[in-house]
Amino acid sequence: MSSIDMKQFHAVFFEESQEHLEEMEQHLLEVDLQHPDAELLNSIFRAAHSIKGGSGIFGFDALASVTHIMESLLDKIRQGKLPVTAEYIDLFLSSVDQLKAILHCYRVGSDLDWAGVHTITKKLELVTAGQNSQPEETDGSYGFFTEVEAVTQSEDYGFFDTEVDDGFGFFDEVVPAESIGAAPASAVNSDLHNFIDDLLPGDSNAQSPVETPLIPVSAKSNEAASENKIKSKASEAISVESSSIRVDVAKVDQLINLVGEIVITQSMMNLLGKSFDGALGEKFQAVANELERNTREIQEAVMSIRMLPVSFVFNRFPRVVRDLSAKLGKKIDLIIEGGETELDKGLTEKLVDPLTHLVRNSIDHGIEPADVRQACGKNPTGTVTLKAAQQGGSIVISISDDGGGLSRERILRKAREKSIPISDNPSDAEVWQLIFAPGFSTADQVTDVSGRGVGMDVVRRNVQALGGRIDIESEAGKGSVITIRLPLTLAIVDGMCVSVGDQTFIIPLVNIVESMQPKECEIKTLAGDDQLLLVRDEYWPILPLYKAMQLEPQFTEAHKGIAVLIEANKHHFALFVDALVGQQQVVIKSLEHHYKRVQGVAGATIMGDGSVALILDVESLAAKTPEIPLSLAS
Amino acid sequence: MIEPAGVLQDNQEFLTFTLGEENYALDILTVKEIRGYERPTKIANAPPFIKGVINLRGDIVPIVDLRIKFSVGQATYDEFTIVIVLHIHNRIVGMVVDGVSDVVSLAKEQLRPPPDFGVAFNSRYLLGLATINEQMIILVDINELISSDELGLFDKPSEADASV
């Protein structure tokens, strides 16, 4: 029994430590060497301290030992006994990496890299020992009033460092509500004594001179106005702490599932209500409408639980850019915009790899070396911009750089070398698409950063697996923009309902170009049974859905039904169905959960009447049609 | 105390059902619910005995008709056709039967070894035979049957790769 309980605590500890490490890394990158921000250093220290505390309790010795040394060194720095230097920051960053590795080992239960642990401990020890200051006790032994002195001594000490030591716990325990409001106001250490007086036990809240309301959590801005930064950071840290709970994702998913059921039941009830007549029927309708509104709101609220700000993904990139630019000897500014845009948790996790790849590409291939940039009359420091924004039902993430842009000639040359089929006079857009071909790389030299050409096709596949699209725009000498368009959530898809025989199918709307009733003269029959549809001088192969799904259709001749023009991957085809039923948002349900994967089917959903409709997987359907490049056909 | 997993514990309860003329029984603990037959949504490229999928309160559940698979009786569907919804290895599967009769309690001693022939099912999927009220009942090892490769209801890793 007890071992199970410990395991539960372990999971929480791992989660929290991971967060602390990420926070530490982020703060380390923010540290301004000229004007180190005390609150920032404190946060770093706090994070190290929390990890140390937890790992001590659970007996994760490697974590504890590394964080312990880090903590002592950090303590000296934050007390101003040591200067903040780039070397220290680098050392701390590599320590964070090592800690992450250790944490991972503990988490998956694999063997620790003790050699790595010892190296980093040695390094930290050397640095610590190199400074001839006496060791300091950091835990708990401080009395309250000595700490007050310490606070008053150091100029820009934030008030909040007192909460660092578990031994005090004084302020938070007394009046937490007040200390939240008070923190920003006390950033400057005027009136510090008054302030502390106010916090003494027995003092009522009303007497406090700082009745400041809670400072709203400000989005992490990159502005360097240090005064503001301290304030927003302090209030942010606290309000996040007090207002969030940790919930198992499975519970949230179950909730989403159940709400989906309510929505379906509700729409069934609505249908039923329409058959009631008279005054009672009207009343029923009014109530049903009210219920509909409420369920919709519940659904939105529940879906929003799974939403995370994109900054969860973006925040790792300052580090990536810092390391890479140092390695490649390029100067690069990273600008992050729209980090507060929210995205489904499942999506954010799967975005990390493709985005990392694209950012690395931008830095390695996109941004030119500083001397080249200067020769072109550009700012020697390159700029990479990561941007996220919501546009209707989708999230658009773009990675842009002000580098050299894609080289049309080089891509075409490479394509010919690899004998990738290309038309005689391809448009720019078609040329850019070529870099998504497997094994394609235009980098003159293969580096350990990029250039092996395994990347872009994987990136595109990952994005498509998320139901998204990826586009490239590029201009020689000006730079390129790569845009990823993703659905808001994984659980819901905007779809077009079509019918074949007595069954309904859903086609994801993103793949639909247009729908039309073809004329008999527009349909050309090829050898065999294959048919082509001529739309505005382009031939689209026709795929009858009834054949793919083995059904008895209403119509077998394409001109009697509807042709839905579909674009998927590199394929274009016209899906021939009986009729269009309507456009609808549907909740994606897994077929594999109780059955298995079915070719041509991405999943299933439950319609308003409770019946099951299959969601088509256009990618795999596309594989059934002959590939005819549009340009060749015309 | 619950006995460690044996084939059959003392006085285990079974749900008896009919397929065509034959009486069968399965472990009642695998039964999630019993419901009337509703027309499922057909699935492309599925074998004929997989009738399709239905919505079971938000879960998409496959429906199998063993009468087709093992050529027992007539595969007809009317208002008396019954689906036994089974919960096996964390999956839910609906099984079409001609009728559900009773819940019986059987002791080990009442069980006879299954015959090698004369029964529609391979003896691999049988626990044994029992006689109740002078009627022969065939005890089906439903876990084994539903998760068997022969029915192919569950994805095997290799299959999943091949279908890409």
PDB file of C-alpha atoms in Angstrom, chain A residues 257 261 264 502-503 548-551 589-599 604-606 610-614 624, chain B residues 39 41-46 50 53-55 57-62 90-93 152-155 159-160 163-164:
ATOM      1  CA  ASN A 257     -16.323  12.707 -23.518  1.00  0.00           C
ATOM      2  CA  GLU A 261     -22.628  12.834 -24.856  1.00  0.00           C
ATOM      3  CA  ILE A 264     -25.761  14.610 -28.488  1.00  0.00           C
ATOM      4  CA  ASP A 502     -28.065   5.006 -46.408  1.00  0.00           C
ATOM      5  CA  GLN A 503     -24.825   5.890 -44.675  1.00  0.00           C
ATOM      6  CA  ALA A 548     -14.059   2.497 -51.524  1.00  0.00           C
ATOM      7  CA  MET A 549     -16.583   1.779 -48.774  1.00  0.00           C
ATOM      8  CA  GLN A 550     -18.308  -1.175 -50.470  1.00  0.00           C
ATOM      9  CA  LEU A 551     -21.794   0.230 -50.272  1.00  0.00           C
ATOM     10  CA  LYS A 589     -14.152   9.173 -31.542  1.00  0.00           C
ATOM     11  CA  SER A 590     -11.618   6.446 -31.845  1.00  0.00           C
ATOM     12  CA  LEU A 591     -12.463   3.320 -33.805  1.00  0.00           C
ATOM     13  CA  GLU A 592      -9.332   1.631 -32.619  1.00  0.00           C
ATOM     14  CA  HIS A 593     -10.356   1.796 -29.012  1.00  0.00           C
ATOM     15  CA  HIS A 594     -12.725  -1.144 -29.321  1.00  0.00           C
ATOM     16  CA  TYR A 595     -12.058  -2.282 -32.835  1.00  0.00           C
ATOM     17  CA  LYS A 596      -9.088  -1.627 -35.064  1.00  0.00           C
ATOM     18  CA  ARG A 597      -7.862   0.731 -37.703  1.00  0.00           C
ATOM     19  CA  VAL A 598      -9.855   0.780 -40.887  1.00  0.00           C
ATOM     20  CA  GLN A 599      -8.298   1.906 -44.108  1.00  0.00           C
ATOM     21  CA  ALA A 604     -15.977   7.891 -36.121  1.00  0.00           C
ATOM     22  CA  THR A 605     -18.437  10.316 -34.675  1.00  0.00           C
ATOM     23  CA  ILE A 606     -21.939  10.207 -33.308  1.00  0.00           C
ATOM     24  CA  GLY A 610     -27.340   8.742 -32.113  1.00  0.00           C
ATOM     25  CA  SER A 611     -26.106   6.829 -35.140  1.00  0.00           C
ATOM     26  CA  VAL A 612     -22.443   6.377 -35.939  1.00  0.00           C
ATOM     27  CA  ALA A 613     -20.870   8.122 -38.930  1.00  0.00           C
ATOM     28  CA  LEU A 614     -17.356   7.455 -40.142  1.00  0.00           C
ATOM     29  CA  LYS A 624      -6.151   4.776 -54.045  1.00  0.00           C
TER      30      LYS A 624
ATOM     31  CA  ARG B  39     -28.645  -1.628 -37.307  1.00  0.00           C
ATOM     32  CA  THR B  41     -22.886   1.419 -39.324  1.00  0.00           C
ATOM     33  CA  LYS B  42     -21.114  -0.703 -41.894  1.00  0.00           C
ATOM     34  CA  ILE B  43     -17.357  -0.716 -42.064  1.00  0.00           C
ATOM     35  CA  ALA B  44     -15.501  -1.092 -45.325  1.00  0.00           C
ATOM     36  CA  ASN B  45     -13.294  -4.118 -45.932  1.00  0.00           C
ATOM     37  CA  ALA B  46     -14.480  -5.880 -42.806  1.00  0.00           C
ATOM     38  CA  ILE B  50     -18.415  -8.009 -38.462  1.00  0.00           C
ATOM     39  CA  VAL B  53     -20.117  -0.406 -35.286  1.00  0.00           C
ATOM     40  CA  ILE B  54     -22.724   1.095 -32.979  1.00  0.00           C
ATOM     41  CA  ASN B  55     -22.736   3.972 -30.542  1.00  0.00           C
ATOM     42  CA  ARG B  57     -23.163   5.812 -24.983  1.00  0.00           C
ATOM     43  CA  GLY B  58     -20.275   7.483 -26.716  1.00  0.00           C
ATOM     44  CA  ASP B  59     -18.108   4.441 -27.324  1.00  0.00           C
ATOM     45  CA  ILE B  60     -17.824   3.137 -30.854  1.00  0.00           C
ATOM     46  CA  VAL B  61     -18.333  -0.589 -30.435  1.00  0.00           C
ATOM     47  CA  PRO B  62     -17.997  -3.309 -33.081  1.00  0.00           C
ATOM     48  CA  ASN B  90     -10.616  -3.460 -21.646  1.00  0.00           C
ATOM     49  CA  ARG B  91     -12.466  -3.521 -24.919  1.00  0.00           C
ATOM     50  CA  ILE B  92     -16.146  -3.582 -25.598  1.00  0.00           C
ATOM     51  CA  VAL B  93     -17.594  -5.891 -28.222  1.00  0.00           C
ATOM     52  CA  GLY B 152      -9.315 -10.461 -35.879  1.00  0.00           C
ATOM     53  CA  LEU B 153     -11.204  -7.939 -33.800  1.00  0.00           C
ATOM     54  CA  PHE B 154      -8.096  -6.536 -32.210  1.00  0.00           C
ATOM     55  CA  ASP B 155      -5.281  -4.914 -34.074  1.00  0.00           C
ATOM     56  CA  GLU B 159      -1.277  -5.703 -39.128  1.00  0.00           C
ATOM     57  CA  ALA B 160      -1.356  -2.046 -38.268  1.00  0.00           C
ATOM     58  CA  SER B 163      -2.270  -1.425 -43.552  1.00  0.00           C
ATOM     59  CA  VAL B 164      -0.417   1.888 -43.795  1.00  0.00           C
TER      60      VAL B 164
END
